[in-house]
Amino acid sequence: MMPTDKGTKMRGTKGRLNYEVTYRNKEAQENSASSCTKNPGHEGFIFAENFSIESLPESFRTPKMYELCRCLINLTCMIEVFATSKNRSASDNFKDQLGARIGSGSVYIPLKYTHKGGHCPCPECKDPKNAGREFYEVYVTTAHHVVFDNYEARRTYVKLHFDSEDITNSTVTLPGYRIVNYNAEADRTILSCITHDIRIVEKIQKLRDSAKEFEEYFCSHPLETNPSYNLTVIVGHPHRWPKTISFGSCIQVQSINSDESNKGTVWTEYKYNAPTCPGSSGALVWIYGKKRVGYRDSDITTHTHCGSEDGMNKSGLGLEFKTP
């Protein structure tokens, strides 16, 4: 299946993009963080393993908000891209980049296949002894500038549950397979990865169901205190660190009605002050009270973090339901 550009003619996202080059040793990685000019000192980043209900902004310290953030944390992944496609334009920021590119993403929909539906494309199943195994495609949302096309997708690895430097933790690595679709103007790519582990699939499904329930609850229960705060949540892997979560407020929402087929919904772009750093590109952007469309017509229309502009962080375009 060829990837398709699901974008309509909308204003594209421009600005300074956050990205990270993988370093081959811990010292080089630490030097990158210590010399960072985006967020010197890195205040506001909370490592996932240290996150508690007390980490939430005071007005939002409720069990439901804590559980939602836990869902977002567990659905976040780190994306390592070990190649750069020749199909990128000459003006592309990454055209001549050397080394691996680091971004963030969010796992979404697992699809099941059997040997009757085709041969598993993962590296393990190139061995004839493994032919015929059931496999699953796991969809991951990230930024288009992180994973550009199928050439890069097949040289990408997605790390789940990288929440700690402890080598005994439960980190799982999935190989990239293909680009399901992309929206260049919205700076969003849907990457497919492969797994044979039904436990991973079941966990993703359970987390997605829980996150949807919490989102619906918060959309139907407006915040009574400080309603203008517009809590913004970002979970990602800045500087190739273990997973972090950060909080801020949404400063600006730009609505872009693209066509009549989106009645009842609107394309929007967010600007916010929740801390991000190189490596945060592709992270899911969650804002209190915003009801996302999510999966629609084989596309995942969520907002992903893409960079910064005019001193504010910004998302790519995403689709949400209009508020009354």
Coordinates of C-alpha atoms in Angstrom, one line a residue, residues 140-288:
V140 CA 2.4 5.6 15.5
T141 CA 1.8 9.4 15.1
T142 CA 4.9 11.6 14.8
A143 CA 6.0 14.7 12.8
H144 CA 6.5 14.4 9.1
H145 CA 9.9 16.0 9.4
V146 CA 11.0 13.2 11.7
V147 CA 10.0 10.3 9.4
F148 CA 9.6 11.4 5.8
D149 CA 8.9 8.4 3.6
N150 CA 9.1 4.6 3.3
Y151 CA 12.8 4.6 2.9
E152 CA 13.2 6.2 6.3
A153 CA 10.4 4.2 7.8
R154 CA 12.2 0.9 7.1
R155 CA 15.3 2.3 8.9
T156 CA 13.4 3.5 11.9
Y157 CA 13.0 1.9 15.4
V158 CA 10.3 2.8 17.9
K159 CA 11.1 2.4 21.6
L160 CA 8.1 1.8 23.9
H161 CA 8.3 2.2 27.7
F162 CA 11.7 3.9 27.7
D163 CA 10.9 5.5 31.1
S164 CA 14.2 4.9 32.9
E165 CA 18.0 4.5 32.3
D166 CA 17.7 1.2 34.2
I167 CA 18.7 -1.5 31.7
T168 CA 16.4 -3.9 33.4
N169 CA 13.3 -1.9 32.7
S170 CA 10.6 -3.0 30.2
T171 CA 11.7 -1.1 27.1
V172 CA 10.4 -2.7 23.9
T173 CA 11.8 -1.9 20.4
L174 CA 9.6 -2.2 17.3
P175 CA 10.9 -2.1 13.8
G176 CA 9.4 0.5 11.4
Y177 CA 7.7 -0.9 8.3
R178 CA 6.0 1.7 6.2
I179 CA 4.3 5.1 6.1
V180 CA 0.5 4.6 6.3
N181 CA -0.2 8.2 5.3
Y182 CA 1.2 11.6 5.9
N183 CA 0.1 15.3 5.8
A184 CA 3.1 17.4 4.8
E185 CA 1.3 20.7 5.5
A186 CA 0.1 19.6 9.0
D187 CA 3.6 18.1 9.6
R188 CA 2.2 14.7 10.6
T189 CA 3.2 11.2 9.6
I190 CA 1.5 7.9 10.5
L191 CA 4.2 5.3 10.8
S192 CA 3.5 1.5 11.0
C193 CA 5.6 -0.8 13.1
I194 CA 5.5 -4.5 13.5
T195 CA 5.1 -6.7 16.6
H196 CA 4.3 -10.4 17.3
D197 CA 3.5 -9.8 21.0
I198 CA -0.3 -9.8 21.7
R199 CA 0.4 -8.3 25.1
I200 CA 1.7 -5.1 23.6
V201 CA -1.4 -4.9 21.4
E202 CA -3.8 -5.5 24.3
K203 CA -2.1 -2.9 26.4
I204 CA -2.3 -0.3 23.7
Q205 CA -6.0 -1.0 23.1
K206 CA -6.7 -0.7 26.8
L207 CA -4.7 2.5 27.2
R208 CA -6.4 4.1 24.2
D209 CA -9.9 3.2 25.5
S210 CA -9.0 4.7 28.9
A211 CA -7.6 7.9 27.4
K212 CA -10.7 8.3 25.3
E213 CA -13.0 8.0 28.4
F214 CA -10.9 10.5 30.3
E215 CA -10.9 13.0 27.4
E216 CA -14.7 12.7 27.1
Y217 CA -15.0 13.3 30.8
F218 CA -12.9 16.5 30.8
C219 CA -14.7 17.8 27.7
S220 CA -18.1 17.5 29.6
H221 CA -16.7 18.9 32.9
P222 CA -15.3 22.4 32.2
L223 CA -12.7 23.5 34.8
E224 CA -14.4 25.7 37.4
T225 CA -11.3 27.3 38.7
N226 CA -9.1 29.4 36.4
P227 CA -10.9 28.3 33.2
S228 CA -8.6 30.4 31.0
Y229 CA -5.5 28.3 32.0
N230 CA -6.0 25.9 29.1
L231 CA -3.7 23.2 30.5
T232 CA -1.3 21.8 27.9
V233 CA 0.4 18.5 28.4
I234 CA 3.4 17.3 26.4
V235 CA 5.1 13.9 26.8
G236 CA 8.3 13.1 24.9
H237 CA 11.9 12.3 24.8
P238 CA 13.9 15.5 24.8
H239 CA 17.6 15.0 24.3
R240 CA 17.0 11.3 23.9
W241 CA 16.3 11.2 27.7
P242 CA 13.9 8.7 29.2
K243 CA 10.4 9.9 28.9
T244 CA 9.4 13.3 30.4
I245 CA 6.1 15.1 30.9
S246 CA 5.7 18.9 31.0
F247 CA 2.8 21.2 31.6
G248 CA 2.0 24.7 30.5
S249 CA -0.9 26.7 29.0
C250 CA -2.3 27.1 25.5
I251 CA -1.6 30.7 24.5
Q252 CA -3.2 30.7 21.0
V253 CA -5.5 28.6 18.9
Q254 CA -5.7 29.3 15.2
S255 CA -8.7 27.7 13.4
I256 CA -8.4 26.8 9.7
N257 CA -11.5 25.6 8.0
S258 CA -10.2 23.6 5.0
D259 CA -13.3 22.4 3.2
E260 CA -17.0 21.6 3.6
S261 CA -16.5 17.9 4.3
N262 CA -15.4 18.8 7.8
K263 CA -18.7 20.1 9.1
G264 CA -18.8 19.9 12.9
T265 CA -15.0 19.8 13.0
V266 CA -12.2 22.3 12.5
W267 CA -8.5 22.1 11.7
T268 CA -6.6 24.0 14.4
E269 CA -3.0 24.8 15.3
Y270 CA -1.9 25.4 18.9
K271 CA 0.7 27.6 20.4
Y272 CA 1.7 27.0 24.0
N273 CA 4.4 27.4 26.7
A274 CA 4.7 23.8 27.9
P275 CA 8.5 23.1 27.8
T276 CA 9.9 21.2 24.9
C277 CA 13.5 20.6 23.7
P278 CA 15.2 19.0 20.7
G279 CA 13.8 15.4 20.6
S280 CA 10.2 16.5 21.3
S281 CA 9.2 16.7 17.7
G282 CA 6.2 14.5 17.0
A283 CA 5.0 14.3 20.6
L284 CA 1.3 14.4 21.2
V285 CA -0.1 17.8 22.2
W286 CA -3.0 17.4 24.7
I287 CA -5.1 20.4 25.8
Y288 CA -7.8 20.4 28.4

